[in-house]
Short mmCIF file of C-alpha atoms and ligand atoms in Angstrom, two decimals:
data_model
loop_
_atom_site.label_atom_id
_atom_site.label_comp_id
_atom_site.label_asym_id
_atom_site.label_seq_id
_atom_site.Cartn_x
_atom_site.Cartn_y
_atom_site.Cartn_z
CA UNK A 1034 -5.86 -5.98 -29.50
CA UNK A 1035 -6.34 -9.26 -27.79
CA UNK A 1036 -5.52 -11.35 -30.34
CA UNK A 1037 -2.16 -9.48 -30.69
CA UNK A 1038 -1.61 -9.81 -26.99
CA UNK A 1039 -2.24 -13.49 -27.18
CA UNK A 1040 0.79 -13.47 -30.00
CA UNK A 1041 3.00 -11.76 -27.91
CA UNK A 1042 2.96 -13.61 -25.22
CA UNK A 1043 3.14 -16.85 -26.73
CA UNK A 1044 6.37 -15.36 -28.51
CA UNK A 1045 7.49 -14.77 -25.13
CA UNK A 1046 6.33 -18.07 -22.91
CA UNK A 1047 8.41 -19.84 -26.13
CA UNK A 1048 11.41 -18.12 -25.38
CA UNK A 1049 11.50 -18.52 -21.77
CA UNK A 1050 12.91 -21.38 -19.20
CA UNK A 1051 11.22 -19.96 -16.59
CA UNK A 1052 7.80 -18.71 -16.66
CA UNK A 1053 7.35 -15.72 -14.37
CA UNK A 1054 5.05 -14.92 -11.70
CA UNK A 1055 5.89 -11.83 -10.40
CA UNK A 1056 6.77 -8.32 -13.04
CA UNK A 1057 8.97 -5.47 -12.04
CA UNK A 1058 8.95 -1.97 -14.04
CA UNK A 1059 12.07 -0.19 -13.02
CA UNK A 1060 12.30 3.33 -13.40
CA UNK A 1061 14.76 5.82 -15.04
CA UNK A 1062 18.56 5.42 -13.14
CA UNK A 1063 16.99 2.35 -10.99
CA UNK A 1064 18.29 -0.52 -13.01
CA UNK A 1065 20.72 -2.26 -10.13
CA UNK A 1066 18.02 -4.87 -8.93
CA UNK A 1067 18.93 -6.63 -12.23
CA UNK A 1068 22.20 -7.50 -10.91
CA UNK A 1069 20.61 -9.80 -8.32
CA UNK A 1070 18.98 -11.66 -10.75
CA UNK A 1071 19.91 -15.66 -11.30
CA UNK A 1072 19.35 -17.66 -14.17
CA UNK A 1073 18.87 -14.58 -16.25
CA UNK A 1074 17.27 -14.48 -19.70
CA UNK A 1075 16.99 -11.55 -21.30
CA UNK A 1076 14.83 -10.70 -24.65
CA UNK A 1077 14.89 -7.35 -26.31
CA UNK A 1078 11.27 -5.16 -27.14
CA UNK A 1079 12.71 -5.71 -30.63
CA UNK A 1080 12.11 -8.80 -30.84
CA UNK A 1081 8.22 -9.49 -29.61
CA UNK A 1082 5.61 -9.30 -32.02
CA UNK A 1083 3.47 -5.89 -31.69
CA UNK A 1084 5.55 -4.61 -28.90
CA UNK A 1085 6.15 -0.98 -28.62
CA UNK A 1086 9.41 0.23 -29.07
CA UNK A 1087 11.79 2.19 -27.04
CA UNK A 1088 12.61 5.52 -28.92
CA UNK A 1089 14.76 7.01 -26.50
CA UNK A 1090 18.61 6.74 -26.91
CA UNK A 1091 20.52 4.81 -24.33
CA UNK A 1092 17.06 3.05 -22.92
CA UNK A 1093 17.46 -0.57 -22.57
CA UNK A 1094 14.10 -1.80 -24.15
CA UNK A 1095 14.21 -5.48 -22.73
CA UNK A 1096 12.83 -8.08 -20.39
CA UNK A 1097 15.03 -9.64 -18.25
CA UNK A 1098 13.82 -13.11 -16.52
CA UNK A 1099 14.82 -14.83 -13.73
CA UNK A 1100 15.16 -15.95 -10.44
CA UNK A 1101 15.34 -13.85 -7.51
CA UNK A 1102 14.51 -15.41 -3.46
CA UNK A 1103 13.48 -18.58 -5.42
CA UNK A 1104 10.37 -16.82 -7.27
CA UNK A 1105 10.60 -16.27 -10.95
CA UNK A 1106 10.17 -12.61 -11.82
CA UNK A 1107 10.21 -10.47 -15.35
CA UNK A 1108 12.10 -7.30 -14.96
CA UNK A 1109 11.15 -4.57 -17.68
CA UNK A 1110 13.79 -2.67 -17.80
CA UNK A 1111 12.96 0.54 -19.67
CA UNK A 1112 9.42 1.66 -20.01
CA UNK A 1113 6.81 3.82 -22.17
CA UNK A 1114 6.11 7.08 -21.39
CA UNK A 1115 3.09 8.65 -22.31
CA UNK A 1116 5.14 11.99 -23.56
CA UNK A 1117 7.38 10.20 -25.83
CA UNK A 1118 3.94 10.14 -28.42
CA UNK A 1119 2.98 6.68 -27.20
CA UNK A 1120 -1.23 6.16 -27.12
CA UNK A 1121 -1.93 4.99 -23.85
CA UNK A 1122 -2.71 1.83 -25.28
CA UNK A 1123 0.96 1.29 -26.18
CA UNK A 1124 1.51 2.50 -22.51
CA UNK A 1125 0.15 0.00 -20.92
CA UNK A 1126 0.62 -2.42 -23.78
CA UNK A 1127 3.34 -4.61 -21.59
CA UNK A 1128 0.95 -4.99 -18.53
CA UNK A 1129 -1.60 -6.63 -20.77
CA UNK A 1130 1.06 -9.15 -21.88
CA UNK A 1131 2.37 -9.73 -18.35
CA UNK A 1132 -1.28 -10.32 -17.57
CA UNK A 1133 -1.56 -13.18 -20.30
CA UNK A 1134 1.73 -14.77 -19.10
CA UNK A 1135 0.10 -15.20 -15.73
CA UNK A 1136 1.44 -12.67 -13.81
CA UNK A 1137 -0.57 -11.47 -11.10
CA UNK A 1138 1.56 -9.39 -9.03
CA UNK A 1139 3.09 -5.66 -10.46
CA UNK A 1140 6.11 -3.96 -8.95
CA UNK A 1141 5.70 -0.29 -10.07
CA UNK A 1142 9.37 1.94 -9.94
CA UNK A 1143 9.90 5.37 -11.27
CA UNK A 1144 11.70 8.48 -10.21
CA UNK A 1145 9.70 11.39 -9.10
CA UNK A 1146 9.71 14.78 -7.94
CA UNK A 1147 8.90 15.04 -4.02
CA UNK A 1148 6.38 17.43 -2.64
CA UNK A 1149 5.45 16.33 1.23
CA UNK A 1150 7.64 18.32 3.53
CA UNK A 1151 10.07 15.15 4.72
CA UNK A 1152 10.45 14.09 2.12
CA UNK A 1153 14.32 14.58 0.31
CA UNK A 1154 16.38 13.69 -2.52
CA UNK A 1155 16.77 10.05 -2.11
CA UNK A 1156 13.40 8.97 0.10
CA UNK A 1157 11.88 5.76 -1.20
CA UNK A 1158 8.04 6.21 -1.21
CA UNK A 1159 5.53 3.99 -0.86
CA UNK A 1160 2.75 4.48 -2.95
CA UNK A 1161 -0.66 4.63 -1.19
CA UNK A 1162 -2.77 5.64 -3.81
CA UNK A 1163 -2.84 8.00 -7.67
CA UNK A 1164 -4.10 11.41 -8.78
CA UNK A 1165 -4.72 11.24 -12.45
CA UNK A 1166 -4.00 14.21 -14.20
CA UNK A 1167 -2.71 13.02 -17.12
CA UNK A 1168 -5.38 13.92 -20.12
CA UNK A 1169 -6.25 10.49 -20.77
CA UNK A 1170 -6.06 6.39 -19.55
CA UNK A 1171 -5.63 2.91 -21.01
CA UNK A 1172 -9.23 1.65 -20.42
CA UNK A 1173 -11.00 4.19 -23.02
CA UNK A 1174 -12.84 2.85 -26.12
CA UNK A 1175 -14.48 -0.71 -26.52
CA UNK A 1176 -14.10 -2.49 -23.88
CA UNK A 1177 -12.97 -6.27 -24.07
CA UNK A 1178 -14.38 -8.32 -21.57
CA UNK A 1179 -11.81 -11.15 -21.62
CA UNK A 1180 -9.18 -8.55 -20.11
CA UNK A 1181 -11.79 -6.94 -17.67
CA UNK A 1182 -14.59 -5.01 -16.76
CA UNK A 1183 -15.84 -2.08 -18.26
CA UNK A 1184 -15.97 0.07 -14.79
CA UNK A 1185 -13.13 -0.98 -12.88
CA UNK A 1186 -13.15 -0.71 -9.24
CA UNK A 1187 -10.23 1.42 -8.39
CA UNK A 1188 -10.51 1.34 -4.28
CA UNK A 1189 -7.27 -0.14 -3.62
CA UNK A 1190 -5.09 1.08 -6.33
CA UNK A 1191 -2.24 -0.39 -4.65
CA UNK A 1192 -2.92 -3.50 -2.63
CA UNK A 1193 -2.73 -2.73 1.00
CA UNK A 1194 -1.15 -6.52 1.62
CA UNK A 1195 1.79 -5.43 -0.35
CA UNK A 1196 2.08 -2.57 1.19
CA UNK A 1197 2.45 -4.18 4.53
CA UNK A 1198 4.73 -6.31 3.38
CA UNK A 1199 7.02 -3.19 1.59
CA UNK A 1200 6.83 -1.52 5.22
CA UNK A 1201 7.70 -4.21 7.16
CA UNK A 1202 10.61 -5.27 4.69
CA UNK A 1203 11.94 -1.13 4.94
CA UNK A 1204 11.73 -1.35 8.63
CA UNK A 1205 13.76 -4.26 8.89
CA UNK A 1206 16.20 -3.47 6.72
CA UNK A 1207 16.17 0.01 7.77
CA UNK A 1208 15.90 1.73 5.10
CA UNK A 1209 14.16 5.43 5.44
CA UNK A 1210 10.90 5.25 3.41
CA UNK A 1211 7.79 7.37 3.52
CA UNK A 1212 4.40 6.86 2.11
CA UNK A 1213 1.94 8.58 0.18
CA UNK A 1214 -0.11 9.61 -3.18
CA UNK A 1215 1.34 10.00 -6.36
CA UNK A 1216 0.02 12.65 -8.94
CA UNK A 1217 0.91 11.39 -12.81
CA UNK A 1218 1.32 14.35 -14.88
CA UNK A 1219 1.80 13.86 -18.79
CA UNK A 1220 4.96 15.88 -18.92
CA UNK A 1221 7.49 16.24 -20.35
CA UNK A 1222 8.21 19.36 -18.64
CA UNK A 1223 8.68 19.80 -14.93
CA UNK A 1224 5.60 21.22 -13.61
CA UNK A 1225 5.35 24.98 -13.03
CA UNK A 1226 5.31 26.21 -9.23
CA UNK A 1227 1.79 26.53 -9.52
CA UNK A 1228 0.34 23.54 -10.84
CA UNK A 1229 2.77 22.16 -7.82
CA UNK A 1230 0.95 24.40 -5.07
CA UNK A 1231 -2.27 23.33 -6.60
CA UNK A 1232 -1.94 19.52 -6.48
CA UNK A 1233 -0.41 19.88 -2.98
CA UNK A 1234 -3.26 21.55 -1.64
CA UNK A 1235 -5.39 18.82 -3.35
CA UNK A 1236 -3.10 15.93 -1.42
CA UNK A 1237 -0.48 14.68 -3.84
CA UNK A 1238 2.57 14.26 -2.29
CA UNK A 1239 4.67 13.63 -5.26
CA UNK A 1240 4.92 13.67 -8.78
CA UNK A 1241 5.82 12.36 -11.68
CA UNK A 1242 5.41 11.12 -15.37
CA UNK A 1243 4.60 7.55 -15.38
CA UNK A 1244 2.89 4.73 -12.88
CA UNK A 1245 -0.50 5.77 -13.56
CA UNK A 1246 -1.33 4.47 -16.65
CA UNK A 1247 -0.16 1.01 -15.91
CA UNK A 1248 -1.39 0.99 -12.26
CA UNK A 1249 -5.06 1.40 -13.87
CA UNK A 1250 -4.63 -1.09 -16.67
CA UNK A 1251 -3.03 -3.52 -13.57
CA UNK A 1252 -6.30 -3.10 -11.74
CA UNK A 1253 -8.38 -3.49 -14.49
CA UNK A 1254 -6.64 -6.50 -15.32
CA UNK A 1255 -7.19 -8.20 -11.90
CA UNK A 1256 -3.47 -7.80 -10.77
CA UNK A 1257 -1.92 -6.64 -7.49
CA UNK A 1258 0.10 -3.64 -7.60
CA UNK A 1259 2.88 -2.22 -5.53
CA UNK A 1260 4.60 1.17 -6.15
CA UNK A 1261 7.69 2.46 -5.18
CA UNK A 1262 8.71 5.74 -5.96
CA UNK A 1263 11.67 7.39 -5.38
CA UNK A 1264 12.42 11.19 -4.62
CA UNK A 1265 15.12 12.28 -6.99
CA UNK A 1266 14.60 16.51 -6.14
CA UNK A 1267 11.75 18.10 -4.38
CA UNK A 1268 9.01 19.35 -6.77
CA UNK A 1269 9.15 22.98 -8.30
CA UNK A 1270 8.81 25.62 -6.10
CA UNK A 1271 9.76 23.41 -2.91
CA UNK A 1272 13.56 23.24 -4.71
CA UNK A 1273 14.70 26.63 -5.27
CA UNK A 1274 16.99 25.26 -8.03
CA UNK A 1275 16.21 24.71 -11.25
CA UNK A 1276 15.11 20.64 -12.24
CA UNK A 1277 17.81 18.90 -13.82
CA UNK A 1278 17.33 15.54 -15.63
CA UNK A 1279 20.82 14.73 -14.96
CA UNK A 1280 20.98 15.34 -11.43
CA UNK A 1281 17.35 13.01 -11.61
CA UNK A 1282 19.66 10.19 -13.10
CA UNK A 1283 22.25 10.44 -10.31
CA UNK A 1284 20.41 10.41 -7.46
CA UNK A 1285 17.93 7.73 -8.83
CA UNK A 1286 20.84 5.59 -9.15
CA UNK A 1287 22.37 6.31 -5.62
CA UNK A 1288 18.82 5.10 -4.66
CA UNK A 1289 19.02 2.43 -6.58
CA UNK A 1290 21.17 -0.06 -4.05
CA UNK A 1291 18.47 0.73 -1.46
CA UNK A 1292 15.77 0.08 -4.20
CA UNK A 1293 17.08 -3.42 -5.24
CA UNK A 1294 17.45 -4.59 -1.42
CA UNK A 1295 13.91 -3.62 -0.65
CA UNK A 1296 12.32 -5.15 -3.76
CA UNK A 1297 14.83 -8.84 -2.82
CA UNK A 1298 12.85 -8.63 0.40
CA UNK A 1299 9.28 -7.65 -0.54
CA UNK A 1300 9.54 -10.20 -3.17
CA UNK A 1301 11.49 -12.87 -0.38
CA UNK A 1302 7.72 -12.19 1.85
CA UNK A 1303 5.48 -12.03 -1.48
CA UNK A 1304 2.74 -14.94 -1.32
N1 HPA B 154 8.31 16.09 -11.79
C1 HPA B 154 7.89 15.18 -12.68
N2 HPA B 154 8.59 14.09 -12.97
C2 HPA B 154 9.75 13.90 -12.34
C3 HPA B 154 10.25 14.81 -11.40
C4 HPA B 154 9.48 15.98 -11.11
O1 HPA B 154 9.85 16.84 -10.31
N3 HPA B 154 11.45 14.32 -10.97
C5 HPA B 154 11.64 13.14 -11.62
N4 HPA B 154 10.61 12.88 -12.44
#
């Protein structure tokens, strides 16, 4: 795999002005932070040797690159899911380039369904920390020492700098946020009421389908992470609707102005 990681990001670094130091994975409905994006290149999955591809209809499937505060970021802008038939490998394929191009700091997005009690429809959380419960990860089989060790440390998940610097950009901006642990299920079905009652009792506050595979190949890969996820409906069983993706969509992308501005200023603060 690493010699194929090598060749994509060469592909890449050859296409590119700009060579980023920050990535960005933006969830499903939460694609408006693109728009403050200067100096924008763009270069479709399509295009880079041994790069997964996007099989869902209507998902971008591209990099954007550019400028953003004066840093140089790489936006991913549609991302693999794990329940699309993907090996986790393929998952987490992207981080592994992003690692190679010399990006050390990972901006994790998705949409997600909210289980702590204040949270609502809408509420940006901050990621403190991941349940696995997904039946597999990125790091399993022979492990490559020139990407990282073969028992990562997984302690700080999601660097507690970057989290500081997320709160203190929310509070000054004043946008309502709330903190705390994500549970990744595989999906793709919205949990049952039970598995929901179980993983609350076992301290998830919210879940969802992605994050998790990438925030453990991020850590394995020596890179900072910061999650943001945002609270399209309250988890089954909390809701007394039924889940539906489109009403996900809509509110992820009324979130998504709030999104964008918070991201401008973690990334205006980011060392
Ligand atoms: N569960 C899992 N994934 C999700 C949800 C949810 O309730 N909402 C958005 N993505």
């Amino acid at each position: 795999m690493y010699d194929k990681v090598v060749q994509s990001a060469e592909y890449i670094k050859n296409r590119l002005k700009l060579s980023p130091e920050i990535a960005i994975v933006l969830g499903s409905g939460l694609g408006d932070l693109v728009d403050s994006l200067t100096e924008t290149e763009i270069i479709n999955y399509e295009d880079i040797p041994h790069f997964p591809q996007s099989t869902v209809a209507g998902h971008a499937g591209r990099l954007v690159i550019g400028k953003l505060k004066g840093k140089s970021v790489l936006i991913m802008q549609g991302r693999f899911h794990f329940f699309e038939g993907y090996s986790m490998k393929e998952v987490t394929y992207p981080v592994f380039v992003m690692k190679l191009l010399g990006i050390s700091n990972l901006i994790l997005t998705n949409a997600c369904g909210g289980i702590k009690e204040s949270f609502s429809p809408g509420t940006l959380m901050l990621i403190e920390d991941f349940i696995n419960l997904m039946p597999s990860n990125p790091l399993i089989g022979v492990n490559d020492e020139r990407f990282g060790p073969r028992f990562p440390d997984m302690t700080e998940p999601y660097n507690l700098e970057l989290l500081q610097v997320a709160r203190n950009a929310a509070e000054k901006l004043s946008i309502p946020y709330g903190e705390g642990v994500y549970a990744g299920f595989q999906g793709p079905y919205y949990e049952t009421a039970a598995e929901i009652r179980m993983i609350r009792n076992h301290g998830a506050d919210a879940v969802g389908m992605s994050t998790v595979p990438e925030t453990i190949a991020a850590n394995y890969l020596g890179m900072k992470v910061l999650g943001i996820a945002c609270i399209t409906n309250m988890a089954t069983g909390i809701q007394k609707v039924k889940h539906s993706h489109e009403r996900v969509i809509e509110i992820a992308k009324k979130a998504s102005s709030d999104l964008s501005l918070l991201i401008n200023a973690v990334v205006e603060e980011m060392k």
